[in-house]
């Protein structure tokens, strides 16, 4: 089960090894056997047991997951371990054991316990993060210099991303510093000191977390790479440079599906004028998350693109459109699959109920627009959406899995970046048609893999080589991507060989700067 794997993972990460859990267990047993005073037994044993039950409880996990920030949830949850008086229990438990000894045996026992603790522990002086104090604040001098650089900064908060050896001190020195992570750095942060950094990875992360500044290594190769890719120098220290993140007009965000299944849910948001585009939405379990995202972006959807009518794409939309509450939905763009055709080809897995509900709640609505192949939508700051597939005679000619292959396939692009969205279009016929008809127009920096990457467009069609993406998105959970029951893993390996980075729900929400 997912929650069991999570608890096992954070336990393993918290303890780091078996040594101290073993000492802790021995100490608890010692207290249980030798301590007779009830108040002390309650303080050590029953309190500890209560905290352990609290931590290892699926109800606690569920409630905390709803309340805590998703990006740092595991780190916050792990802090519950600090409620357990581990060091006190170890010390008291072994003190009780030593009291049962006398003379030379007690001295030998004390030395043995000290030796065991020393061997199992780690000296802070040998840790990579330990540095000798360079000033009266007892922090690296670079931290003091960075704080001085921001001394005249007029904002109430300074959203910043920094390497680990200084990140832990910045917030101690100036409360205005805010970071999108705690002491445990995300993978993206390691690019800050990489000699050959992928600056786009950092820009994507900053766009998704609303970070304004990054602290990078002042090594010439690293700094110049950032400066060459639009970052601007704000200040520098002997070892680091403070850079302003390039202005991002549009941010595309991929969300996981709360049904813990495959699904498709994206937002495209313009940070300059507040324009919001939503793509599909996922299962109905996802509607609360999507409502929250729309509210966070101002409460108005300027354009909602519905690629096709399966529940893992449309049920959240149906729920919100039927009962928008305080949200406003302006224009909705759909593939023009008519009811007669859908009912004539629908199989048991084609979610007739979802299609029926869409037809019912949108009947007579004047904001529903049917998209035709080659239609183009234009938005602010140079964003264009070009449609390469919609239900028409080509899809009918394909004759295979029409409810999926009628998906809207489209390219969203700005001067800065592009993504090809394939929704659930997946057959060999459709892949070959797209390759032959549109050729190099399909090339994109990011590819949203058709049919979530499972039973997707065949590799022999040349489709993936033509698109040639830097990033390939699989809209599915880890359990599906890694399961031999699905073909997604094989496609992911193929795309990795072509040089693409694979992104899926494991790290969602995933943001991409446009």
GROMACS .gro file of C-alpha atoms in nm:
model
  514
    1UNK     CA    1   0.000   0.000   0.000
    2UNK     CA    2   0.116   0.355  -0.076
    3UNK     CA    3   0.093   0.478   0.285
    4UNK     CA    4   0.296   0.184   0.414
    5UNK     CA    5   0.569   0.250   0.157
    6UNK     CA    6   0.572   0.617   0.260
    7UNK     CA    7   0.607   0.537   0.631
    8UNK     CA    8   0.878   0.283   0.560
    9UNK     CA    9   1.063   0.538   0.345
   10UNK     CA   10   1.063   0.822   0.600
   11UNK     CA   11   1.157   0.582   0.881
   12UNK     CA   12   1.454   0.456   0.684
   13UNK     CA   13   1.559   0.811   0.594
   14UNK     CA   14   1.516   0.941   0.950
   15UNK     CA   15   1.724   0.672   1.123
   16UNK     CA   16   1.975   0.628   0.842
   17UNK     CA   17   2.073   0.282   0.970
   18UNK     CA   18   1.992   0.013   1.225
   19UNK     CA   19   2.234   0.122   1.497
   20UNK     CA   20   2.039   0.386   1.689
   21UNK     CA   21   1.697   0.221   1.642
   22UNK     CA   22   1.856  -0.084   1.805
   23UNK     CA   23   1.992   0.124   2.096
   24UNK     CA   24   1.653   0.292   2.130
   25UNK     CA   25   1.477  -0.045   2.141
   26UNK     CA   26   1.719  -0.186   2.398
   27UNK     CA   27   1.672   0.123   2.616
   28UNK     CA   28   1.292   0.091   2.600
   29UNK     CA   29   1.317  -0.273   2.702
   30UNK     CA   30   1.548  -0.173   2.987
   31UNK     CA   31   1.295   0.084   3.112
   32UNK     CA   32   1.013  -0.169   3.080
   33UNK     CA   33   1.202  -0.431   3.283
   34UNK     CA   34   1.380  -0.224   3.547
   35UNK     CA   35   1.172   0.091   3.602
   36UNK     CA   36   0.910   0.046   3.873
   37UNK     CA   37   0.789   0.401   3.927
   38UNK     CA   38   0.461   0.448   3.742
   39UNK     CA   39   0.515   0.814   3.663
   40UNK     CA   40   0.844   0.739   3.488
   41UNK     CA   41   0.699   0.441   3.303
   42UNK     CA   42   0.415   0.663   3.179
   43UNK     CA   43   0.656   0.941   3.082
   44UNK     CA   44   0.889   0.714   2.886
   45UNK     CA   45   0.692   0.409   2.770
   46UNK     CA   46   0.331   0.508   2.727
   47UNK     CA   47   0.402   0.856   2.593
   48UNK     CA   48   0.648   0.709   2.340
   49UNK     CA   49   0.398   0.440   2.242
   50UNK     CA   50   0.128   0.702   2.188
   51UNK     CA   51   0.355   0.908   1.960
   52UNK     CA   52   0.453   0.599   1.761
   53UNK     CA   53   0.086   0.509   1.712
   54UNK     CA   54   0.023   0.868   1.604
   55UNK     CA   55   0.303   0.856   1.347
   56UNK     CA   56   0.231   0.509   1.211
   57UNK     CA   57  -0.137   0.569   1.154
   58UNK     CA   58  -0.301   0.602   0.810
   59UNK     CA   59  -0.557   0.848   0.952
   60UNK     CA   60  -0.279   1.082   1.069
   61UNK     CA   61  -0.112   1.046   0.730
   62UNK     CA   62  -0.431   1.128   0.540
   63UNK     CA   63  -0.518   1.432   0.752
   64UNK     CA   64  -0.163   1.573   0.740
   65UNK     CA   65  -0.142   1.525   0.365
   66UNK     CA   66  -0.453   1.738   0.325
   67UNK     CA   67  -0.324   2.011   0.556
   68UNK     CA   68   0.047   2.027   0.471
   69UNK     CA   69   0.216   2.172   0.165
   70UNK     CA   70   0.255   1.892  -0.088
   71UNK     CA   71   0.609   1.977  -0.197
   72UNK     CA   72   0.752   1.941   0.156
   73UNK     CA   73   0.497   1.706   0.309
   74UNK     CA   74   0.739   1.419   0.380
   75UNK     CA   75   0.983   1.656   0.550
   76UNK     CA   76   0.715   1.801   0.777
   77UNK     CA   77   0.574   1.459   0.857
   78UNK     CA   78   0.919   1.334   0.949
   79UNK     CA   79   0.938   1.602   1.218
   80UNK     CA   80   0.689   1.406   1.426
   81UNK     CA   81   0.983   1.183   1.518
   82UNK     CA   82   1.122   1.476   1.718
   83UNK     CA   83   0.830   1.434   1.960
   84UNK     CA   84   0.992   1.110   2.076
   85UNK     CA   85   1.255   1.171   2.351
   86UNK     CA   86   1.498   0.934   2.181
   87UNK     CA   87   1.823   1.056   2.338
   88UNK     CA   88   1.664   1.084   2.683
   89UNK     CA   89   1.527   0.730   2.659
   90UNK     CA   90   1.862   0.594   2.542
   91UNK     CA   91   2.045   0.772   2.825
   92UNK     CA   92   1.792   0.678   3.094
   93UNK     CA   93   1.753   0.321   2.976
   94UNK     CA   94   2.126   0.255   2.985
   95UNK     CA   95   2.152   0.433   3.320
   96UNK     CA   96   1.903   0.181   3.461
   97UNK     CA   97   2.109  -0.101   3.314
   98UNK     CA   98   2.431   0.037   3.467
   99UNK     CA   99   2.263   0.065   3.807
  100UNK     CA  100   2.229  -0.311   3.807
  101UNK     CA  101   2.607  -0.341   3.790
  102UNK     CA  102   2.872  -0.250   4.044
  103UNK     CA  103   3.245  -0.194   4.071
  104UNK     CA  104   3.457  -0.278   3.772
  105UNK     CA  105   3.156  -0.418   3.584
  106UNK     CA  106   2.979  -0.081   3.604
  107UNK     CA  107   3.288   0.100   3.474
  108UNK     CA  108   3.330  -0.155   3.194
  109UNK     CA  109   2.962  -0.125   3.108
  110UNK     CA  110   2.986   0.256   3.095
  111UNK     CA  111   3.290   0.241   2.867
  112UNK     CA  112   3.118  -0.017   2.645
  113UNK     CA  113   2.805   0.198   2.612
  114UNK     CA  114   3.012   0.509   2.532
  115UNK     CA  115   3.205   0.312   2.272
  116UNK     CA  116   2.887   0.177   2.112
  117UNK     CA  117   2.730   0.524   2.091
  118UNK     CA  118   3.052   0.668   1.950
  119UNK     CA  119   3.086   0.397   1.685
  120UNK     CA  120   2.723   0.422   1.577
  121UNK     CA  121   2.718   0.803   1.572
  122UNK     CA  122   2.885   1.061   1.349
  123UNK     CA  123   3.118   1.340   1.453
  124UNK     CA  124   2.986   1.676   1.338
  125UNK     CA  125   3.342   1.789   1.278
  126UNK     CA  126   3.371   1.535   0.998
  127UNK     CA  127   3.043   1.631   0.829
  128UNK     CA  128   3.062   1.818   0.499
  129UNK     CA  129   2.818   2.084   0.619
  130UNK     CA  130   3.024   2.175   0.926
  131UNK     CA  131   3.228   2.493   0.891
  132UNK     CA  132   3.433   2.686   1.140
  133UNK     CA  133   3.275   3.015   1.242
  134UNK     CA  134   3.419   3.307   1.042
  135UNK     CA  135   3.237   3.581   1.231
  136UNK     CA  136   3.050   3.658   1.550
  137UNK     CA  137   2.726   3.524   1.395
  138UNK     CA  138   2.897   3.185   1.357
  139UNK     CA  139   2.781   3.144   0.997
  140UNK     CA  140   2.979   3.131   0.671
  141UNK     CA  141   3.097   3.479   0.570
  142UNK     CA  142   2.919   3.443   0.234
  143UNK     CA  143   2.589   3.439   0.422
  144UNK     CA  144   2.672   3.768   0.595
  145UNK     CA  145   2.769   3.923   0.260
  146UNK     CA  146   2.445   3.806   0.095
  147UNK     CA  147   2.242   3.960   0.380
  148UNK     CA  148   2.435   4.286   0.335
  149UNK     CA  149   2.355   4.283  -0.038
  150UNK     CA  150   1.983   4.262   0.044
  151UNK     CA  151   2.001   4.517   0.327
  152UNK     CA  152   1.826   4.784   0.118
  153UNK     CA  153   1.580   4.544  -0.049
  154UNK     CA  154   1.235   4.703  -0.015
  155UNK     CA  155   1.019   4.390  -0.021
  156UNK     CA  156   0.880   4.221   0.289
  157UNK     CA  157   0.997   3.880   0.169
  158UNK     CA  158   1.290   3.765  -0.041
  159UNK     CA  159   1.205   3.445  -0.226
  160UNK     CA  160   1.538   3.277  -0.288
  161UNK     CA  161   1.693   2.941  -0.378
  162UNK     CA  162   2.042   2.863  -0.247
  163UNK     CA  163   2.289   2.575  -0.210
  164UNK     CA  164   2.269   2.371   0.109
  165UNK     CA  165   2.582   2.502   0.280
  166UNK     CA  166   2.437   2.852   0.301
  167UNK     CA  167   2.061   2.791   0.268
  168UNK     CA  168   2.034   2.670   0.629
  169UNK     CA  169   2.176   3.000   0.759
  170UNK     CA  170   2.003   3.263   0.546
  171UNK     CA  171   1.671   3.244   0.728
  172UNK     CA  172   1.851   3.263   1.062
  173UNK     CA  173   2.018   3.587   0.962
  174UNK     CA  174   1.721   3.761   0.798
  175UNK     CA  175   1.360   3.654   0.847
  176UNK     CA  176   1.266   3.804   0.510
  177UNK     CA  177   1.434   3.514   0.329
  178UNK     CA  178   1.185   3.246   0.224
  179UNK     CA  179   1.271   2.924   0.047
  180UNK     CA  180   1.051   2.666  -0.126
  181UNK     CA  181   1.223   2.383   0.063
  182UNK     CA  182   1.349   2.309   0.412
  183UNK     CA  183   1.687   2.158   0.502
  184UNK     CA  184   1.641   1.882   0.245
  185UNK     CA  185   1.723   2.019  -0.097
  186UNK     CA  186   1.533   1.919  -0.411
  187UNK     CA  187   1.733   1.776  -0.700
  188UNK     CA  188   1.701   2.105  -0.886
  189UNK     CA  189   1.906   2.285  -0.619
  190UNK     CA  190   2.216   2.084  -0.703
  191UNK     CA  191   2.228   2.258  -1.040
  192UNK     CA  192   2.323   2.576  -0.854
  193UNK     CA  193   2.678   2.451  -0.803
  194UNK     CA  194   2.702   2.221  -1.103
  195UNK     CA  195   2.997   2.309  -1.327
  196UNK     CA  196   2.773   2.252  -1.631
  197UNK     CA  197   2.428   2.345  -1.498
  198UNK     CA  198   2.094   2.290  -1.670
  199UNK     CA  199   1.959   2.640  -1.614
  200UNK     CA  200   1.618   2.552  -1.759
  201UNK     CA  201   1.564   2.301  -1.477
  202UNK     CA  202   1.626   2.577  -1.224
  203UNK     CA  203   1.404   2.823  -1.414
  204UNK     CA  204   1.119   2.569  -1.422
  205UNK     CA  205   1.152   2.511  -1.049
  206UNK     CA  206   1.159   2.883  -0.975
  207UNK     CA  207   0.855   2.943  -1.197
  208UNK     CA  208   0.657   2.675  -1.015
  209UNK     CA  209   0.758   2.800  -0.669
  210UNK     CA  210   0.754   3.176  -0.739
  211UNK     CA  211   1.124   3.218  -0.664
  212UNK     CA  212   1.282   3.552  -0.760
  213UNK     CA  213   1.651   3.499  -0.680
  214UNK     CA  214   1.900   3.212  -0.697
  215UNK     CA  215   2.243   3.181  -0.539
  216UNK     CA  216   2.485   2.997  -0.768
  217UNK     CA  217   2.851   2.911  -0.764
  218UNK     CA  218   3.072   3.200  -0.877
  219UNK     CA  219   3.293   2.956  -1.067
  220UNK     CA  220   3.325   3.112  -1.412
  221UNK     CA  221   3.178   2.821  -1.611
  222UNK     CA  222   2.871   2.796  -1.385
  223UNK     CA  223   2.804   3.169  -1.357
  224UNK     CA  224   2.849   3.238  -1.728
  225UNK     CA  225   2.607   2.959  -1.818
  226UNK     CA  226   2.337   3.126  -1.611
  227UNK     CA  227   2.414   3.473  -1.744
  228UNK     CA  228   2.405   3.343  -2.101
  229UNK     CA  229   2.056   3.205  -2.039
  230UNK     CA  230   1.887   3.525  -1.925
  231UNK     CA  231   1.970   3.540  -1.555
  232UNK     CA  232   2.097   3.880  -1.436
  233UNK     CA  233   2.362   3.949  -1.173
  234UNK     CA  234   2.227   4.107  -0.852
  235UNK     CA  235   2.539   4.079  -0.636
  236UNK     CA  236   2.823   3.846  -0.551
  237UNK     CA  237   3.041   3.715  -0.269
  238UNK     CA  238   3.384   3.552  -0.293
  239UNK     CA  239   3.231   3.212  -0.366
  240UNK     CA  240   2.875   3.280  -0.483
  241UNK     CA  241   2.673   3.499  -0.719
  242UNK     CA  242   2.318   3.618  -0.652
  243UNK     CA  243   2.112   3.617  -0.971
  244UNK     CA  244   1.764   3.735  -1.061
  245UNK     CA  245   1.556   3.469  -1.233
  246UNK     CA  246   1.446   3.557  -1.589
  247UNK     CA  247   1.095   3.698  -1.614
  248UNK     CA  248   0.852   3.422  -1.703
  249UNK     CA  249   0.539   3.515  -1.894
  250UNK     CA  250   0.366   3.177  -1.892
  251UNK     CA  251   0.395   2.883  -1.651
  252UNK     CA  252   0.262   2.539  -1.745
  253UNK     CA  253   0.187   2.309  -1.450
  254UNK     CA  254   0.115   1.936  -1.459
  255UNK     CA  255  -0.082   1.797  -1.163
  256UNK     CA  256  -0.108   1.442  -1.036
  257UNK     CA  257  -0.450   1.276  -1.015
  258UNK     CA  258  -0.599   1.226  -0.670
  259UNK     CA  259  -0.768   0.905  -0.785
  260UNK     CA  260  -0.412   0.765  -0.776
  261UNK     CA  261  -0.461   0.661  -1.138
  262UNK     CA  262  -0.360   0.798  -1.474
  263UNK     CA  263  -0.524   1.129  -1.555
  264UNK     CA  264  -0.460   1.456  -1.734
  265UNK     CA  265  -0.472   1.793  -1.561
  266UNK     CA  266  -0.272   2.102  -1.659
  267UNK     CA  267  -0.290   2.476  -1.610
  268UNK     CA  268  -0.117   2.741  -1.823
  269UNK     CA  269  -0.095   3.074  -1.640
  270UNK     CA  270   0.029   3.414  -1.753
  271UNK     CA  271   0.205   3.585  -1.465
  272UNK     CA  272   0.184   3.925  -1.635
  273UNK     CA  273  -0.190   3.959  -1.701
  274UNK     CA  274  -0.346   3.666  -1.509
  275UNK     CA  275  -0.476   3.476  -1.813
  276UNK     CA  276  -0.551   3.116  -1.717
  277UNK     CA  277  -0.586   2.816  -1.948
  278UNK     CA  278  -0.692   2.477  -1.810
  279UNK     CA  279  -0.643   2.148  -1.995
  280UNK     CA  280  -0.881   1.863  -1.905
  281UNK     CA  281  -0.881   1.817  -1.526
  282UNK     CA  282  -0.869   1.446  -1.446
  283UNK     CA  283  -1.099   1.227  -1.237
  284UNK     CA  284  -1.368   1.378  -1.016
  285UNK     CA  285  -1.139   1.319  -0.715
  286UNK     CA  286  -0.918   1.587  -0.865
  287UNK     CA  287  -1.183   1.860  -0.871
  288UNK     CA  288  -1.100   1.998  -0.523
  289UNK     CA  289  -0.735   2.042  -0.622
  290UNK     CA  290  -0.830   2.203  -0.951
  291UNK     CA  291  -1.079   2.437  -0.784
  292UNK     CA  292  -0.805   2.546  -0.545
  293UNK     CA  293  -0.558   2.604  -0.828
  294UNK     CA  294  -0.812   2.814  -1.021
  295UNK     CA  295  -0.887   3.021  -0.710
  296UNK     CA  296  -0.516   3.070  -0.647
  297UNK     CA  297  -0.485   3.202  -1.002
  298UNK     CA  298  -0.768   3.451  -0.958
  299UNK     CA  299  -1.084   3.243  -0.998
  300UNK     CA  300  -1.138   3.286  -1.373
  301UNK     CA  301  -1.063   3.031  -1.646
  302UNK     CA  302  -1.019   3.220  -1.972
  303UNK     CA  303  -0.994   2.905  -2.185
  304UNK     CA  304  -1.064   2.544  -2.087
  305UNK     CA  305  -0.948   2.283  -2.338
  306UNK     CA  306  -1.122   1.945  -2.317
  307UNK     CA  307  -0.921   1.698  -2.525
  308UNK     CA  308  -1.184   1.418  -2.522
  309UNK     CA  309  -1.459   1.266  -2.312
  310UNK     CA  310  -1.309   0.995  -2.087
  311UNK     CA  311  -1.349   1.021  -1.710
  312UNK     CA  312  -0.976   1.057  -1.639
  313UNK     CA  313  -0.986   1.375  -1.849
  314UNK     CA  314  -1.332   1.526  -1.807
  315UNK     CA  315  -1.496   1.428  -1.477
  316UNK     CA  316  -1.333   1.710  -1.277
  317UNK     CA  317  -1.446   1.956  -1.546
  318UNK     CA  318  -1.801   1.819  -1.532
  319UNK     CA  319  -1.808   1.864  -1.155
  320UNK     CA  320  -1.679   2.222  -1.167
  321UNK     CA  321  -1.881   2.331  -1.472
  322UNK     CA  322  -2.203   2.196  -1.320
  323UNK     CA  323  -2.136   2.371  -0.988
  324UNK     CA  324  -1.877   2.647  -1.040
  325UNK     CA  325  -1.938   2.806  -0.698
  326UNK     CA  326  -1.726   3.124  -0.703
  327UNK     CA  327  -1.535   3.034  -1.021
  328UNK     CA  328  -1.588   3.179  -1.369
  329UNK     CA  329  -1.542   2.974  -1.686
  330UNK     CA  330  -1.531   3.177  -2.005
  331UNK     CA  331  -1.457   2.971  -2.318
  332UNK     CA  332  -1.444   2.592  -2.347
  333UNK     CA  333  -1.280   2.426  -2.649
  334UNK     CA  334  -1.371   2.065  -2.732
  335UNK     CA  335  -1.324   1.800  -2.996
  336UNK     CA  336  -1.644   1.783  -3.207
  337UNK     CA  337  -1.736   1.417  -3.148
  338UNK     CA  338  -2.111   1.386  -3.196
  339UNK     CA  339  -2.325   1.169  -2.970
  340UNK     CA  340  -2.439   0.931  -3.243
  341UNK     CA  341  -2.083   0.845  -3.340
  342UNK     CA  342  -1.972   0.810  -2.978
  343UNK     CA  343  -2.255   0.572  -2.888
  344UNK     CA  344  -2.202   0.366  -3.202
  345UNK     CA  345  -1.835   0.297  -3.127
  346UNK     CA  346  -1.825   0.314  -2.745
  347UNK     CA  347  -1.687   0.013  -2.563
  348UNK     CA  348  -1.746  -0.072  -2.197
  349UNK     CA  349  -1.435   0.125  -2.097
  350UNK     CA  350  -1.536   0.440  -2.286
  351UNK     CA  351  -1.710   0.611  -1.992
  352UNK     CA  352  -2.051   0.675  -2.148
  353UNK     CA  353  -2.173   0.830  -1.822
  354UNK     CA  354  -1.904   1.098  -1.835
  355UNK     CA  355  -1.994   1.183  -2.195
  356UNK     CA  356  -2.366   1.188  -2.110
  357UNK     CA  357  -2.309   1.429  -1.823
  358UNK     CA  358  -2.098   1.659  -2.039
  359UNK     CA  359  -2.373   1.666  -2.302
  360UNK     CA  360  -2.636   1.742  -2.038
  361UNK     CA  361  -2.459   2.021  -1.848
  362UNK     CA  362  -2.338   2.199  -2.163
  363UNK     CA  363  -2.660   2.173  -2.365
  364UNK     CA  364  -2.740   2.513  -2.512
  365UNK     CA  365  -2.432   2.677  -2.358
  366UNK     CA  366  -2.284   2.956  -2.569
  367UNK     CA  367  -1.928   2.918  -2.439
  368UNK     CA  368  -1.866   2.570  -2.585
  369UNK     CA  369  -1.655   2.586  -2.904
  370UNK     CA  370  -1.582   2.291  -3.130
  371UNK     CA  371  -1.226   2.286  -3.258
  372UNK     CA  372  -1.129   2.196  -3.613
  373UNK     CA  373  -0.795   2.062  -3.731
  374UNK     CA  374  -0.548   2.349  -3.804
  375UNK     CA  375  -0.737   2.600  -3.586
  376UNK     CA  376  -0.512   2.846  -3.403
  377UNK     CA  377  -0.580   3.025  -3.074
  378UNK     CA  378  -0.375   3.331  -2.983
  379UNK     CA  379  -0.316   3.467  -2.635
  380UNK     CA  380  -0.114   3.743  -2.472
  381UNK     CA  381   0.267   3.755  -2.469
  382UNK     CA  382   0.297   3.555  -2.789
  383UNK     CA  383   0.136   3.227  -2.678
  384UNK     CA  384  -0.024   3.035  -2.965
  385UNK     CA  385  -0.209   2.705  -2.960
  386UNK     CA  386  -0.220   2.519  -3.292
  387UNK     CA  387  -0.446   2.214  -3.325
  388UNK     CA  388  -0.321   1.920  -3.531
  389UNK     CA  389  -0.600   1.677  -3.451
  390UNK     CA  390  -0.972   1.686  -3.373
  391UNK     CA  391  -1.261   1.457  -3.459
  392UNK     CA  392  -1.313   1.458  -3.836
  393UNK     CA  393  -1.297   1.226  -4.139
  394UNK     CA  394  -0.933   1.140  -4.066
  395UNK     CA  395  -1.027   0.997  -3.726
  396UNK     CA  396  -1.321   0.812  -3.883
  397UNK     CA  397  -1.084   0.668  -4.143
  398UNK     CA  398  -0.856   0.551  -3.864
  399UNK     CA  399  -1.156   0.353  -3.731
  400UNK     CA  400  -0.954   0.239  -3.428
  401UNK     CA  401  -1.047   0.353  -3.077
  402UNK     CA  402  -1.224   0.669  -3.195
  403UNK     CA  403  -1.307   0.797  -2.840
  404UNK     CA  404  -0.931   0.822  -2.774
  405UNK     CA  405  -0.797   0.902  -3.119
  406UNK     CA  406  -1.038   1.195  -3.159
  407UNK     CA  407  -0.835   1.370  -2.886
  408UNK     CA  408  -0.729   1.725  -2.951
  409UNK     CA  409  -0.359   1.717  -3.035
  410UNK     CA  410  -0.208   2.063  -3.017
  411UNK     CA  411   0.113   2.257  -2.978
  412UNK     CA  412   0.142   2.538  -2.725
  413UNK     CA  413   0.438   2.762  -2.790
  414UNK     CA  414   0.594   3.095  -2.711
  415UNK     CA  415   0.914   3.244  -2.842
  416UNK     CA  416   1.085   3.079  -2.546
  417UNK     CA  417   0.949   2.720  -2.547
  418UNK     CA  418   0.696   2.472  -2.686
  419UNK     CA  419   0.502   2.161  -2.583
  420UNK     CA  420   0.317   1.909  -2.799
  421UNK     CA  421   0.008   1.778  -2.617
  422UNK     CA  422  -0.115   1.444  -2.752
  423UNK     CA  423  -0.387   1.370  -2.493
  424UNK     CA  424  -0.499   1.009  -2.564
  425UNK     CA  425  -0.431   1.001  -2.938
  426UNK     CA  426  -0.218   0.689  -2.970
  427UNK     CA  427  -0.268   0.463  -3.274
  428UNK     CA  428  -0.013   0.390  -3.546
  429UNK     CA  429  -0.248   0.531  -3.810
  430UNK     CA  430  -0.276   0.866  -3.631
  431UNK     CA  431   0.098   0.887  -3.561
  432UNK     CA  432   0.181   0.826  -3.926
  433UNK     CA  433  -0.082   1.078  -4.037
  434UNK     CA  434   0.058   1.347  -3.807
  435UNK     CA  435   0.417   1.277  -3.920
  436UNK     CA  436   0.329   1.284  -4.290
  437UNK     CA  437   0.096   1.585  -4.268
  438UNK     CA  438   0.279   1.817  -4.030
  439UNK     CA  439   0.640   1.702  -4.032
  440UNK     CA  440   0.875   1.945  -3.857
  441UNK     CA  441   0.581   2.144  -3.718
  442UNK     CA  442   0.554   1.871  -3.455
  443UNK     CA  443   0.901   1.938  -3.316
  444UNK     CA  444   0.872   2.056  -2.954
  445UNK     CA  445   1.081   2.104  -2.643
  446UNK     CA  446   0.834   1.907  -2.432
  447UNK     CA  447   0.615   1.611  -2.526
  448UNK     CA  448   0.304   1.506  -2.336
  449UNK     CA  449   0.298   1.140  -2.435
  450UNK     CA  450  -0.019   1.011  -2.599
  451UNK     CA  451  -0.245   0.787  -2.391
  452UNK     CA  452  -0.035   0.876  -2.084
  453UNK     CA  453   0.258   0.691  -2.244
  454UNK     CA  454   0.087   0.353  -2.215
  455UNK     CA  455   0.009   0.174  -2.543
  456UNK     CA  456   0.111   0.502  -2.700
  457UNK     CA  457   0.214   0.589  -3.055
  458UNK     CA  458   0.448   0.314  -3.182
  459UNK     CA  459   0.818   0.395  -3.192
  460UNK     CA  460   0.860   0.264  -3.546
  461UNK     CA  461   0.648   0.551  -3.686
  462UNK     CA  462   0.936   0.798  -3.639
  463UNK     CA  463   0.704   1.021  -3.437
  464UNK     CA  464   0.936   1.059  -3.137
  465UNK     CA  465   1.244   1.127  -3.343
  466UNK     CA  466   1.053   1.400  -3.527
  467UNK     CA  467   0.925   1.567  -3.209
  468UNK     CA  468   1.273   1.527  -3.051
  469UNK     CA  469   1.171   1.646  -2.702
  470UNK     CA  470   1.404   1.748  -2.422
  471UNK     CA  471   1.135   1.645  -2.172
  472UNK     CA  472   0.871   1.371  -2.202
  473UNK     CA  473   0.572   1.375  -1.966
  474UNK     CA  474   0.391   1.058  -1.859
  475UNK     CA  475   0.063   1.148  -1.686
  476UNK     CA  476   0.056   0.849  -1.454
  477UNK     CA  477   0.165   0.741  -1.104
  478UNK     CA  478   0.489   0.564  -1.027
  479UNK     CA  479   0.315   0.228  -0.987
  480UNK     CA  480   0.204   0.233  -1.351
  481UNK     CA  481   0.524   0.369  -1.502
  482UNK     CA  482   0.735   0.102  -1.334
  483UNK     CA  483   0.494  -0.192  -1.369
  484UNK     CA  484   0.571  -0.462  -1.629
  485UNK     CA  485   0.194  -0.483  -1.690
  486UNK     CA  486   0.214  -0.156  -1.884
  487UNK     CA  487   0.419  -0.049  -2.185
  488UNK     CA  488   0.494   0.298  -2.046
  489UNK     CA  489   0.824   0.189  -1.894
  490UNK     CA  490   0.953   0.065  -2.228
  491UNK     CA  491   0.856   0.392  -2.400
  492UNK     CA  492   1.021   0.592  -2.122
  493UNK     CA  493   1.344   0.395  -2.172
  494UNK     CA  494   1.324   0.455  -2.548
  495UNK     CA  495   1.277   0.829  -2.500
  496UNK     CA  496   1.565   0.841  -2.253
  497UNK     CA  497   1.787   0.687  -2.518
  498UNK     CA  498   1.681   0.973  -2.746
  499UNK     CA  499   1.799   1.217  -2.477
  500UNK     CA  500   1.469   1.312  -2.315
  501UNK     CA  501   1.421   1.364  -1.942
  502UNK     CA  502   1.122   1.166  -1.809
  503UNK     CA  503   0.868   1.343  -1.587
  504UNK     CA  504   0.564   1.183  -1.424
  505UNK     CA  505   0.340   1.213  -1.117
  506UNK     CA  506   0.620   1.120  -0.878
  507UNK     CA  507   0.741   1.481  -0.870
  508UNK     CA  508   0.409   1.654  -0.945
  509UNK     CA  509   0.312   1.930  -0.950
  510UNK     CA  510   0.568   1.981  -1.226
  511UNK     CA  511   0.612   2.335  -1.358
  512UNK     CA  512   0.761   2.452  -1.687
  513UNK     CA  513   0.853   2.812  -1.768
  514UNK     CA  514   0.734   2.946  -2.102
   0.00000   0.00000   0.00000
